[in-house]
PDB file of C-alpha atoms (C1' of nucleotides) in Angstrom:
ATOM      1  CA  MET A   1       0.000   0.000   0.000  1.00 50.00           C
ATOM      2  CA  LYS A   2       1.336   3.337  -1.074  1.00 52.00           C
ATOM      3  CA  TYR A   3       0.396   6.381   0.914  1.00 57.00           C
ATOM      4  CA  TYR A   4       0.442   9.980  -0.212  1.00 66.00           C
ATOM      5  CA  SER A   5       0.606  13.017   1.980  1.00 85.00           C
ATOM      6  CA  GLN A   6      -2.283  15.434   1.905  1.00 90.00           C
ATOM      7  CA  THR A   7      -1.751  18.883   0.467  1.00 92.00           C
ATOM      8  CA  SER A   8      -3.948  21.944   0.340  1.00 92.00           C
ATOM      9  CA  SER A   9      -4.927  24.284  -2.448  1.00 91.00           C
ATOM     10  CA  GLY A  10      -7.262  27.257  -2.582  1.00 94.00           C
ATOM     11  CA  PHE A  11      -9.172  29.164  -5.238  1.00 96.00           C
ATOM     12  CA  LYS A  12     -12.195  31.397  -5.693  1.00 96.00           C
ATOM     13  CA  VAL A  13     -15.346  30.774  -7.685  1.00 97.00           C
ATOM     14  CA  LYS A  14     -17.899  33.300  -8.878  1.00 97.00           C
ATOM     15  CA  ASP A  15     -21.633  32.637  -8.569  1.00 97.00           C
ATOM     16  CA  PHE A  16     -21.102  29.551  -6.504  1.00 95.00           C
ATOM     17  CA  SER A  17     -22.883  28.597  -3.304  1.00 93.00           C
ATOM     18  CA  ILE A  18     -21.790  25.321  -1.850  1.00 91.00           C
ATOM     19  CA  LYS A  19     -24.429  25.709   0.821  1.00 91.00           C
ATOM     20  CA  HIS A  20     -27.377  25.926  -1.588  1.00 93.00           C
ATOM     21  CA  THR A  21     -25.883  23.197  -3.737  1.00 94.00           C
ATOM     22  CA  VAL A  22     -25.490  20.700  -0.934  1.00 92.00           C
ATOM     23  CA  GLU A  23     -28.766  21.632   0.749  1.00 93.00           C
ATOM     24  CA  SER A  24     -30.640  21.099  -2.498  1.00 95.00           C
ATOM     25  CA  ALA A  25     -30.279  17.372  -1.907  1.00 93.00           C
ATOM     26  CA  GLN A  26     -28.836  16.539  -5.261  1.00 86.00           C
ATOM     27  CA  PRO A  27     -25.458  15.188  -4.268  1.00 75.00           C
ATOM     28  CA  LEU A  28     -27.020  12.637  -1.959  1.00 82.00           C
ATOM     29  CA  THR A  29     -23.530  11.298  -1.529  1.00 80.00           C
ATOM     30  CA  PHE A  30     -22.764  13.995   0.956  1.00 67.00           C
ATOM     31  CA  TYR A  31     -24.200  11.571   3.377  1.00 51.00           C
ATOM     32  CA  ALA A  32     -24.613  14.092   6.163  1.00 52.00           C
ATOM     33  CA  ASP A  33     -20.994  13.953   7.233  1.00 67.00           C
ATOM     34  CA  TYR A  34     -20.540  17.626   6.738  1.00 77.00           C
ATOM     35  CA  ASP A  35     -20.674  20.808   8.727  1.00 84.00           C
ATOM     36  CA  LEU A  36     -22.275  23.199   6.280  1.00 85.00           C
ATOM     37  CA  ASP A  37     -22.600  26.011   8.771  1.00 82.00           C
ATOM     38  CA  ASN A  38     -18.831  26.155   8.847  1.00 85.00           C
ATOM     39  CA  GLY A  39     -18.469  25.372   5.152  1.00 87.00           C
ATOM     40  CA  LEU A  40     -16.893  21.982   5.769  1.00 90.00           C
ATOM     41  CA  ILE A  41     -17.588  19.093   3.446  1.00 91.00           C
ATOM     42  CA  GLU A  42     -15.762  15.888   2.726  1.00 91.00           C
ATOM     43  CA  TYR A  43     -16.417  13.085   0.323  1.00 91.00           C
ATOM     44  CA  PRO A  44     -14.772  10.130  -1.395  1.00 91.00           C
ATOM     45  CA  SER A  45     -13.843  10.220  -5.072  1.00 92.00           C
ATOM     46  CA  GLY A  46     -12.836   6.764  -6.101  1.00 90.00           C
ATOM     47  CA  ARG A  47      -9.941   5.840  -3.841  1.00 90.00           C
ATOM     48  CA  ASN A  48      -9.147   9.478  -3.247  1.00 92.00           C
ATOM     49  CA  PHE A  49     -10.665  11.505  -0.446  1.00 92.00           C
ATOM     50  CA  VAL A  50     -11.444  15.196  -0.706  1.00 93.00           C
ATOM     51  CA  LYS A  51     -11.862  17.602   2.172  1.00 93.00           C
ATOM     52  CA  VAL A  52     -13.410  20.973   1.429  1.00 94.00           C
ATOM     53  CA  ALA A  53     -13.482  24.170   3.431  1.00 94.00           C
ATOM     54  CA  ALA A  54     -15.573  26.860   1.778  1.00 94.00           C
ATOM     55  CA  LYS A  55     -16.271  30.445   2.737  1.00 94.00           C
ATOM     56  CA  ALA A  56     -18.956  32.492   1.027  1.00 89.00           C
ATOM     57  CA  LYS A  57     -18.335  36.182   0.398  1.00 87.00           C
ATOM     58  CA  GLY A  58     -21.349  37.593  -1.341  1.00 81.00           C
ATOM     59  CA  THR A  59     -21.811  35.673  -4.576  1.00 80.00           C
ATOM     60  CA  ARG A  60     -18.225  34.470  -4.497  1.00 88.00           C
ATOM     61  CA  THR A  61     -16.966  31.474  -2.626  1.00 94.00           C
ATOM     62  CA  SER A  62     -13.395  30.808  -1.658  1.00 96.00           C
ATOM     63  CA  VAL A  63     -12.661  27.123  -1.648  1.00 97.00           C
ATOM     64  CA  MET A  64      -9.831  25.311   0.093  1.00 96.00           C
ATOM     65  CA  LEU A  65      -9.267  21.700  -0.859  1.00 96.00           C
ATOM     66  CA  LYS A  66      -7.242  19.156   1.044  1.00 95.00           C
ATOM     67  CA  SER A  67      -6.388  15.821  -0.496  1.00 94.00           C
ATOM     68  CA  SER A  68      -3.670  13.239  -1.076  1.00 92.00           C
ATOM     69  CA  ASN A  69      -4.056  13.717  -4.805  1.00 93.00           C
ATOM     70  CA  MET A  70      -4.606  17.383  -5.457  1.00 94.00           C
ATOM     71  CA  ALA A  71      -4.811  17.150  -9.232  1.00 95.00           C
ATOM     72  CA  ALA A  72      -7.555  14.540  -9.013  1.00 94.00           C
ATOM     73  CA  ALA A  73      -9.300  16.418  -6.228  1.00 96.00           C
ATOM     74  CA  LYS A  74      -9.411  19.651  -8.217  1.00 96.00           C
ATOM     75  CA  ARG A  75     -10.681  17.840 -11.265  1.00 96.00           C
ATOM     76  CA  ASP A  76     -13.315  16.018  -9.268  1.00 95.00           C
ATOM     77  CA  PHE A  77     -14.455  19.079  -7.379  1.00 96.00           C
ATOM     78  CA  ALA A  78     -14.743  21.209 -10.505  1.00 97.00           C
ATOM     79  CA  GLY A  79     -16.618  18.448 -12.288  1.00 96.00           C
ATOM     80  CA  ARG A  80     -18.948  17.576  -9.470  1.00 95.00           C
ATOM     81  CA  PHE A  81     -19.875  21.135  -8.648  1.00 96.00           C
ATOM     82  CA  GLY A  82     -20.316  22.302 -12.212  1.00 97.00           C
ATOM     83  CA  LEU A  83     -17.707  25.019 -11.856  1.00 97.00           C
ATOM     84  CA  LYS A  84     -17.349  25.318 -15.623  1.00 96.00           C
ATOM     85  CA  ASP A  85     -21.008  26.227 -16.020  1.00 98.00           C
ATOM     86  CA  ASP A  86     -21.637  29.728 -17.281  1.00 98.00           C
ATOM     87  CA  MET A  87     -24.161  30.927 -14.725  1.00 98.00           C
ATOM     88  CA  ASP A  88     -24.885  34.227 -16.491  1.00 98.00           C
ATOM     89  CA  GLU A  89     -25.834  32.330 -19.603  1.00 98.00           C
ATOM     90  CA  ILE A  90     -27.822  29.703 -17.692  1.00 98.00           C
ATOM     91  CA  TYR A  91     -29.715  32.229 -15.596  1.00 98.00           C
ATOM     92  CA  SER A  92     -30.634  34.296 -18.607  1.00 98.00           C
ATOM     93  CA  ARG A  93     -31.947  31.177 -20.352  1.00 98.00           C
ATOM     94  CA  ILE A  94     -34.106  29.781 -17.543  1.00 98.00           C
ATOM     95  CA  ASP A  95     -35.358  33.097 -16.143  1.00 98.00           C
ATOM     96  CA  THR A  96     -38.735  32.838 -17.864  1.00 98.00           C
ATOM     97  CA  ASP A  97     -41.014  34.251 -15.195  1.00 98.00           C
ATOM     98  CA  SER A  98     -41.186  35.724 -11.707  1.00 98.00           C
ATOM     99  CA  PHE A  99     -41.268  32.341 -10.007  1.00 98.00           C
ATOM    100  CA  VAL A 100     -38.001  31.133 -11.491  1.00 98.00           C
ATOM    101  CA  HIS A 101     -36.560  34.619 -11.159  1.00 98.00           C
ATOM    102  CA  GLU A 102     -37.127  34.605  -7.413  1.00 98.00           C
ATOM    103  CA  ALA A 103     -35.774  31.082  -7.133  1.00 98.00           C
ATOM    104  CA  ILE A 104     -32.585  32.218  -8.849  1.00 98.00           C
ATOM    105  CA  GLU A 105     -32.225  35.120  -6.457  1.00 97.00           C
ATOM    106  CA  ARG A 106     -32.961  33.008  -3.436  1.00 97.00           C
ATOM    107  CA  TYR A 107     -30.549  30.237  -4.325  1.00 97.00           C
ATOM    108  CA  HIS A 108     -28.001  32.202  -6.278  1.00 97.00           C
ATOM    109  CA  GLY A 109     -24.934  30.093  -7.006  1.00 96.00           C
ATOM    110  CA  MET A 110     -26.606  26.711  -6.678  1.00 96.00           C
ATOM    111  CA  ARG A 111     -25.069  24.367  -9.239  1.00 97.00           C
ATOM    112  CA  VAL A 112     -26.218  21.171 -10.817  1.00 98.00           C
ATOM    113  CA  THR A 113     -23.712  18.600  -9.662  1.00 97.00           C
ATOM    114  CA  VAL A 114     -22.307  15.858 -11.869  1.00 96.00           C
ATOM    115  CA  ASN A 115     -21.321  12.860  -9.830  1.00 96.00           C
ATOM    116  CA  ASP A 116     -19.982   9.384 -10.458  1.00 96.00           C
ATOM    117  CA  PRO A 117     -22.497   7.421 -12.604  1.00 98.00           C
ATOM    118  CA  TRP A 118     -22.683   4.325 -10.402  1.00 98.00           C
ATOM    119  CA  GLU A 119     -22.793   6.384  -7.243  1.00 96.00           C
ATOM    120  CA  THR A 120     -25.661   8.392  -8.716  1.00 97.00           C
ATOM    121  CA  THR A 121     -27.446   5.254  -9.845  1.00 98.00           C
ATOM    122  CA  LEU A 122     -27.318   3.673  -6.414  1.00 98.00           C
ATOM    123  CA  CYS A 123     -28.319   6.879  -4.628  1.00 97.00           C
ATOM    124  CA  PHE A 124     -31.349   7.396  -6.822  1.00 98.00           C
ATOM    125  CA  ILE A 125     -32.494   3.795  -6.673  1.00 98.00           C
ATOM    126  CA  ILE A 126     -32.510   4.311  -2.932  1.00 98.00           C
ATOM    127  CA  SER A 127     -34.352   7.606  -3.375  1.00 97.00           C
ATOM    128  CA  GLN A 128     -37.558   6.127  -4.755  1.00 98.00           C
ATOM    129  CA  TYR A 129     -40.613   6.525  -2.537  1.00 98.00           C
ATOM    130  CA  ASN A 130     -38.334   7.828   0.209  1.00 98.00           C
ATOM    131  CA  ASN A 131     -37.383  11.136   1.807  1.00 97.00           C
ATOM    132  CA  VAL A 132     -34.097  13.014   1.602  1.00 95.00           C
ATOM    133  CA  LYS A 133     -33.145  12.588   5.206  1.00 93.00           C
ATOM    134  CA  ARG A 134     -33.589   8.855   5.111  1.00 95.00           C
ATOM    135  CA  ILE A 135     -31.944   8.525   1.703  1.00 95.00           C
ATOM    136  CA  ARG A 136     -28.821  10.165   3.075  1.00 94.00           C
ATOM    137  CA  LEU A 137     -28.923   7.920   6.094  1.00 93.00           C
ATOM    138  CA  ILE A 138     -29.136   4.786   3.965  1.00 96.00           C
ATOM    139  CA  VAL A 139     -26.337   5.983   1.667  1.00 95.00           C
ATOM    140  CA  LYS A 140     -24.229   6.675   4.711  1.00 93.00           C
ATOM    141  CA  ASN A 141     -24.964   3.202   6.017  1.00 95.00           C
ATOM    142  CA  PHE A 142     -23.911   1.717   2.680  1.00 96.00           C
ATOM    143  CA  VAL A 143     -20.593   3.549   2.706  1.00 95.00           C
ATOM    144  CA  LYS A 144     -19.947   2.413   6.241  1.00 95.00           C
ATOM    145  CA  ALA A 145     -20.950  -1.200   5.651  1.00 97.00           C
ATOM    146  CA  PHE A 146     -19.688  -1.812   2.115  1.00 98.00           C
ATOM    147  CA  GLY A 147     -17.059   0.848   1.384  1.00 96.00           C
ATOM    148  CA  THR A 148     -13.372   0.588   2.193  1.00 95.00           C
ATOM    149  CA  ASP A 149     -11.067   2.716   4.258  1.00 95.00           C
ATOM    150  CA  ILE A 150      -8.954   5.445   2.678  1.00 94.00           C
ATOM    151  CA  TYR A 151      -5.642   6.262   4.381  1.00 92.00           C
ATOM    152  CA  ASP A 152      -3.267   9.185   4.614  1.00 87.00           C
ATOM    153  CA  GLN A 153       0.524   8.932   4.412  1.00 82.00           C
ATOM    154  CA  ASN A 154       0.799   7.766   8.004  1.00 87.00           C
ATOM    155  CA  GLY A 155      -1.637   4.936   7.532  1.00 90.00           C
ATOM    156  CA  LYS A 156      -4.326   6.820   9.364  1.00 92.00           C
ATOM    157  CA  VAL A 157      -7.895   6.411   8.120  1.00 93.00           C
ATOM    158  CA  ILE A 158      -9.126   9.703   6.685  1.00 92.00           C
ATOM    159  CA  GLY A 159     -12.317   8.529   5.064  1.00 91.00           C
ATOM    160  CA  ARG A 160     -14.196   5.786   3.333  1.00 93.00           C
ATOM    161  CA  SER A 161     -14.792   5.024  -0.314  1.00 94.00           C
ATOM    162  CA  PHE A 162     -18.161   4.734  -1.977  1.00 95.00           C
ATOM    163  CA  PRO A 163     -18.763   1.033  -2.740  1.00 97.00           C
ATOM    164  CA  THR A 164     -18.518   0.063  -6.403  1.00 98.00           C
ATOM    165  CA  SER A 165     -21.104  -2.179  -8.041  1.00 98.00           C
ATOM    166  CA  GLU A 166     -18.572  -4.990  -8.012  1.00 98.00           C
ATOM    167  CA  GLU A 167     -17.946  -4.556  -4.305  1.00 98.00           C
ATOM    168  CA  LEU A 168     -21.684  -4.707  -3.622  1.00 98.00           C
ATOM    169  CA  MET A 169     -21.873  -8.046  -5.430  1.00 98.00           C
ATOM    170  CA  GLY A 170     -20.058  -9.486  -2.441  1.00 97.00           C
ATOM    171  CA  PHE A 171     -23.239  -8.868  -0.490  1.00 98.00           C
ATOM    172  CA  GLY A 172     -26.923  -9.609  -0.990  1.00 98.00           C
ATOM    173  CA  GLU A 173     -30.457  -8.442  -0.538  1.00 97.00           C
ATOM    174  CA  SER A 174     -30.596  -9.207   3.163  1.00 98.00           C
ATOM    175  CA  ASP A 175     -27.401  -7.207   3.750  1.00 98.00           C
ATOM    176  CA  PHE A 176     -28.925  -4.235   1.972  1.00 98.00           C
ATOM    177  CA  ARG A 177     -32.085  -4.523   4.000  1.00 98.00           C
ATOM    178  CA  LYS A 178     -30.051  -4.401   7.175  1.00 98.00           C
ATOM    179  CA  GLN A 179     -28.775  -0.991   6.084  1.00 98.00           C
ATOM    180  CA  GLY A 180     -32.319   0.297   5.721  1.00 98.00           C
ATOM    181  CA  ALA A 181     -32.871  -0.127   1.986  1.00 98.00           C
ATOM    182  CA  GLY A 182     -36.222  -1.840   2.518  1.00 98.00           C
ATOM    183  CA  PHE A 183     -38.027  -3.076  -0.578  1.00 98.00           C
ATOM    184  CA  ARG A 184     -35.330  -1.446  -2.747  1.00 98.00           C
ATOM    185  CA  ALA A 185     -32.833  -4.093  -1.615  1.00 98.00           C
ATOM    186  CA  LYS A 186     -33.731  -6.453  -4.451  1.00 98.00           C
ATOM    187  CA  TYR A 187     -33.287  -3.650  -7.009  1.00 98.00           C
ATOM    188  CA  ILE A 188     -29.868  -2.844  -5.597  1.00 98.00           C
ATOM    189  CA  ALA A 189     -28.721  -6.450  -5.771  1.00 98.00           C
ATOM    190  CA  SER A 190     -29.931  -6.715  -9.337  1.00 98.00           C
ATOM    191  CA  ALA A 191     -28.498  -3.338 -10.373  1.00 98.00           C
ATOM    192  CA  ALA A 192     -25.081  -4.129  -8.885  1.00 98.00           C
ATOM    193  CA  GLU A 193     -24.917  -7.344 -10.876  1.00 98.00           C
ATOM    194  CA  TYR A 194     -26.175  -5.736 -14.075  1.00 98.00           C
ATOM    195  CA  CYS A 195     -23.831  -2.746 -13.877  1.00 98.00           C
ATOM    196  CA  THR A 196     -20.875  -5.010 -13.177  1.00 98.00           C
ATOM    197  CA  ASN A 197     -21.495  -7.653 -15.833  1.00 98.00           C
ATOM    198  CA  SER A 198     -23.810  -6.274 -18.494  1.00 98.00           C
ATOM    199  CA  LEU A 199     -23.810  -2.482 -18.650  1.00 98.00           C
ATOM    200  CA  ASP A 200     -20.689  -0.339 -18.416  1.00 98.00           C
ATOM    201  CA  LEU A 201     -21.988   2.933 -17.024  1.00 98.00           C
ATOM    202  CA  TYR A 202     -18.638   4.547 -17.739  1.00 98.00           C
ATOM    203  CA  LYS A 203     -19.049   4.021 -21.457  1.00 98.00           C
ATOM    204  CA  LEU A 204     -22.389   5.774 -21.662  1.00 98.00           C
ATOM    205  CA  SER A 205     -22.439   9.382 -22.749  1.00 96.00           C
ATOM    206  CA  ALA A 206     -24.680  12.361 -22.149  1.00 95.00           C
ATOM    207  CA  LYS A 207     -24.481  13.266 -25.822  1.00 95.00           C
ATOM    208  CA  ASN A 208     -27.548  11.312 -26.825  1.00 97.00           C
ATOM    209  CA  TYR A 209     -30.084  11.833 -24.055  1.00 97.00           C
ATOM    210  CA  ASP A 210     -32.716   9.474 -25.454  1.00 96.00           C
ATOM    211  CA  ASN A 211     -30.251   6.640 -25.865  1.00 97.00           C
ATOM    212  CA  LEU A 212     -28.715   7.260 -22.444  1.00 98.00           C
ATOM    213  CA  LYS A 213     -32.087   7.153 -20.753  1.00 97.00           C
ATOM    214  CA  GLU A 214     -33.098   4.014 -22.602  1.00 97.00           C
ATOM    215  CA  GLU A 215     -29.937   2.230 -21.483  1.00 97.00           C
ATOM    216  CA  LEU A 216     -30.341   3.366 -17.889  1.00 98.00           C
ATOM    217  CA  MET A 217     -33.925   2.151 -17.747  1.00 98.00           C
ATOM    218  CA  GLU A 218     -32.720  -1.366 -18.445  1.00 98.00           C
ATOM    219  CA  ILE A 219     -31.417  -1.379 -14.886  1.00 98.00           C
ATOM    220  CA  ASP A 220     -33.805  -2.999 -12.435  1.00 98.00           C
ATOM    221  CA  GLY A 221     -35.286  -0.339 -10.169  1.00 98.00           C
ATOM    222  CA  VAL A 222     -34.576   2.488 -12.612  1.00 98.00           C
ATOM    223  CA  GLY A 223     -37.697   3.940 -14.208  1.00 98.00           C
ATOM    224  CA  ASP A 224     -38.424   7.201 -15.965  1.00 98.00           C
ATOM    225  CA  LYS A 225     -37.774   9.521 -13.052  1.00 98.00           C
ATOM    226  CA  VAL A 226     -34.685   7.854 -11.639  1.00 98.00           C
ATOM    227  CA  ALA A 227     -33.213   7.590 -15.138  1.00 98.00           C
ATOM    228  CA  ASP A 228     -33.660  11.332 -15.516  1.00 98.00           C
ATOM    229  CA  CYS A 229     -31.896  11.907 -12.210  1.00 98.00           C
ATOM    230  CA  ILE A 230     -28.970   9.742 -13.276  1.00 98.00           C
ATOM    231  CA  ALA A 231     -28.819  11.405 -16.695  1.00 98.00           C
ATOM    232  CA  LEU A 232     -28.725  14.819 -15.041  1.00 98.00           C
ATOM    233  CA  MET A 233     -26.637  14.263 -11.934  1.00 97.00           C
ATOM    234  CA  GLY A 234     -24.513  11.361 -13.133  1.00 97.00           C
ATOM    235  CA  TYR A 235     -23.849  12.550 -16.694  1.00 98.00           C
ATOM    236  CA  GLY A 236     -24.753  16.231 -16.730  1.00 98.00           C
ATOM    237  CA  SER A 237     -27.387  15.854 -19.422  1.00 98.00           C
ATOM    238  CA  MET A 238     -29.239  19.159 -19.448  1.00 97.00           C
ATOM    239  CA  ASP A 239     -32.029  17.595 -21.478  1.00 97.00           C
ATOM    240  CA  ALA A 240     -33.131  15.676 -18.412  1.00 98.00           C
ATOM    241  CA  PHE A 241     -35.956  17.120 -16.341  1.00 98.00           C
ATOM    242  CA  PRO A 242     -36.699  14.762 -13.445  1.00 98.00           C
ATOM    243  CA  ILE A 243     -40.245  15.176 -12.151  1.00 98.00           C
ATOM    244  CA  ASP A 244     -40.691  13.977  -8.602  1.00 98.00           C
ATOM    245  CA  VAL A 245     -43.606  14.743  -6.271  1.00 97.00           C
ATOM    246  CA  TRP A 246     -42.146  18.138  -5.340  1.00 98.00           C
ATOM    247  CA  VAL A 247     -41.513  19.284  -8.890  1.00 98.00           C
ATOM    248  CA  LYS A 248     -44.939  18.030  -9.966  1.00 97.00           C
ATOM    249  CA  ARG A 249     -46.720  19.829  -7.156  1.00 97.00           C
ATOM    250  CA  THR A 250     -44.739  23.009  -7.659  1.00 97.00           C
ATOM    251  CA  LEU A 251     -45.290  23.130 -11.431  1.00 97.00           C
ATOM    252  CA  GLU A 252     -49.013  22.525 -10.987  1.00 96.00           C
ATOM    253  CA  ARG A 253     -49.187  25.211  -8.368  1.00 96.00           C
ATOM    254  CA  MET A 254     -47.152  27.844 -10.180  1.00 97.00           C
ATOM    255  CA  TYR A 255     -48.179  27.274 -13.783  1.00 97.00           C
ATOM    256  CA  PHE A 256     -51.522  25.446 -13.775  1.00 96.00           C
ATOM    257  CA  LYS A 257     -53.502  27.140 -10.990  1.00 95.00           C
ATOM    258  CA  GLY A 258     -53.102  24.090  -8.798  1.00 94.00           C
ATOM    259  CA  ARG A 259     -54.775  21.770 -11.270  1.00 94.00           C
ATOM    260  CA  LYS A 260     -53.476  18.230 -11.662  1.00 94.00           C
ATOM    261  CA  ARG A 261     -51.345  17.468 -14.678  1.00 95.00           C
ATOM    262  CA  THR A 262     -49.840  14.202 -15.808  1.00 95.00           C
ATOM    263  CA  ILE A 263     -46.088  13.689 -15.760  1.00 96.00           C
ATOM    264  CA  LYS A 264     -46.225  13.564 -19.526  1.00 96.00           C
ATOM    265  CA  GLN A 265     -47.960  16.938 -19.776  1.00 96.00           C
ATOM    266  CA  LEU A 266     -45.435  18.465 -17.406  1.00 97.00           C
ATOM    267  CA  HIS A 267     -42.548  17.052 -19.419  1.00 97.00           C
ATOM    268  CA  ARG A 268     -43.943  18.646 -22.552  1.00 96.00           C
ATOM    269  CA  PHE A 269     -44.371  21.944 -20.717  1.00 97.00           C
ATOM    270  CA  ALA A 270     -40.790  21.940 -19.412  1.00 97.00           C
ATOM    271  CA  GLU A 271     -39.306  20.791 -22.697  1.00 95.00           C
ATOM    272  CA  LYS A 272     -40.327  23.904 -24.542  1.00 95.00           C
ATOM    273  CA  ARG A 273     -40.056  26.371 -21.695  1.00 97.00           C
ATOM    274  CA  TRP A 274     -36.529  25.602 -20.506  1.00 98.00           C
ATOM    275  CA  ASP A 275     -35.007  24.065 -23.594  1.00 94.00           C
ATOM    276  CA  GLY A 276     -31.235  23.885 -23.327  1.00 94.00           C
ATOM    277  CA  TYR A 277     -30.984  24.030 -19.538  1.00 97.00           C
ATOM    278  CA  ARG A 278     -33.944  21.998 -18.318  1.00 98.00           C
ATOM    279  CA  GLY A 279     -31.817  20.321 -15.670  1.00 98.00           C
ATOM    280  CA  TYR A 280     -30.927  23.629 -14.106  1.00 98.00           C
ATOM    281  CA  ALA A 281     -34.514  24.849 -14.168  1.00 98.00           C
ATOM    282  CA  GLN A 282     -35.623  21.624 -12.526  1.00 98.00           C
ATOM    283  CA  GLN A 283     -33.127  21.943  -9.686  1.00 98.00           C
ATOM    284  CA  TYR A 284     -34.208  25.465  -8.824  1.00 98.00           C
ATOM    285  CA  ILE A 285     -37.857  24.428  -8.964  1.00 98.00           C
ATOM    286  CA  PHE A 286     -37.232  21.362  -6.839  1.00 98.00           C
ATOM    287  CA  HIS A 287     -35.287  23.185  -4.159  1.00 98.00           C
ATOM    288  CA  THR A 288     -37.775  26.037  -3.989  1.00 98.00           C
ATOM    289  CA  GLY A 289     -40.738  23.675  -3.957  1.00 97.00           C
ATOM    290  CA  ARG A 290     -39.368  21.846  -0.950  1.00 97.00           C
ATOM    291  CA  ASN A 291     -38.852  25.062   0.954  1.00 96.00           C
ATOM    292  CA  ILE A 292     -41.913  27.145   0.182  1.00 89.00           C
TER     293      ILE A 292
ATOM    294  C1'  DA B   1     -52.537   7.140  14.986  1.00 62.16           C
ATOM    295  C1'  DC B   2     -52.097   8.693  10.257  1.00 62.16           C
ATOM    296  C1'  DC B   3     -49.620  10.450   6.310  1.00 62.16           C
ATOM    297  C1'  DC B   4     -45.858  11.084   3.443  1.00 62.16           C
ATOM    298  C1'  DA B   5     -41.335  10.681   1.096  1.00 62.16           C
ATOM    299  C1'  DG B   6     -36.505  13.011  -5.307  1.00 62.16           C
ATOM    300  C1'  DG B   7     -41.182   5.763  -7.767  1.00 62.16           C
ATOM    301  C1'  DC B   8     -41.014   1.268  -9.681  1.00 62.16           C
ATOM    302  C1'  DG B   9     -42.639  -3.173 -11.417  1.00 62.16           C
ATOM    303  C1'  DG B  10     -46.423  -5.886 -12.316  1.00 62.16           C
ATOM    304  C1'  DG B  11     -51.105  -6.841 -13.358  1.00 62.16           C
ATOM    305  C1'  DC B  12     -55.267  -5.441 -15.408  1.00 62.16           C
ATOM    306  C1'  DG B  13     -58.568  -3.414 -18.754  1.00 62.16           C
TER     307       DG B  13
ATOM    308  C1'  DC C   1     -51.561   3.386 -23.366  1.00 62.16           C
ATOM    309  C1'  DG C   2     -53.666   4.444 -18.621  1.00 62.16           C
ATOM    310  C1'  DC C   3     -54.848   3.124 -13.932  1.00 62.16           C
ATOM    311  C1'  DC C   4     -54.180   0.753  -9.510  1.00 62.16           C
ATOM    312  C1'  DC C   5     -51.717  -1.707  -6.176  1.00 62.16           C
ATOM    313  C1'  DG C   6     -48.064  -3.204  -2.912  1.00 62.16           C
ATOM    314  C1'  DC C   7     -43.904  -2.040  -1.131  1.00 62.16           C
ATOM    315  C1'  DA C   8     -40.186  -0.952   3.997  1.00 62.16           C
ATOM    316  C1'  DT C   9     -39.161   2.511   7.043  1.00 62.16           C
ATOM    317  C1'  DG C  10     -38.735   6.518   9.943  1.00 62.16           C
ATOM    318  C1'  DG C  11     -40.059  11.215  10.816  1.00 62.16           C
ATOM    319  C1'  DG C  12     -43.649  14.972  11.099  1.00 62.16           C
TER     320       DG C  12
END
DNA sequence: ACCCAGGCGGGCG
DNA sequence: CGCCCGCATGGG
């Protein structure tokens, strides 16, 4: 085992709020082991572990990273938190009405995160018919039970990896139930096998949204909504517009006078209205809807 | 106690 | 295609 010493590196980002981003419940991987009030977050990235200390100053955030592999940590952080996204452009494109406008002001700097595809798949299989608090708890349990330790240069444990699909194949449905997965345990067992032996998630691309979604829906436990979540938060496909109970309710309330609409009708509505950056629109709607 | 949560698969008409 | 059901579990 080769150990690397941890180094630190700092930088500033415009129009970036790590607080809104993490609180918006999209990187479910931040399994509650963070201290957001003090801007402290830490998470595994493969076999690397990234510690983040962030300070907000107006619409700017200064970020300090600490990791054993700084190059990988910077790459991962920038990728995960959508730091390349042109927020001026995005805001101007999704700012179609007063509701979205206020959401943008309220959660200024919230990014759409792009996480590891398998990690996203597992998190959102767990998310179905569940609430955010419990999802994070179950994900945390999975990391603790099925992940592996990550060490610093002195052999001291600094964190734990997110379990790969292959690693999960060493366990079964009953093990997943013990970690709180409930009826989703059978989906997880099936998905772990499928994503290890039949579908290489790392060869899929966000370029063709329809094809990506079709492939993802072949996974047991992944339907229309979860596939959209994976497409958006695992691949960064801005064509995806996941409609969960919150988004559905909020759209009906804000755009249809509270009248019920089908998921299909809402998809059609969003497709035209926020074409190009649907994923971003969805995240602002979701986060606002949960906090009205 | 009752209701709900970032839904899905399966069965039915 | 649409509709309806069961599903595990913990928190409000």
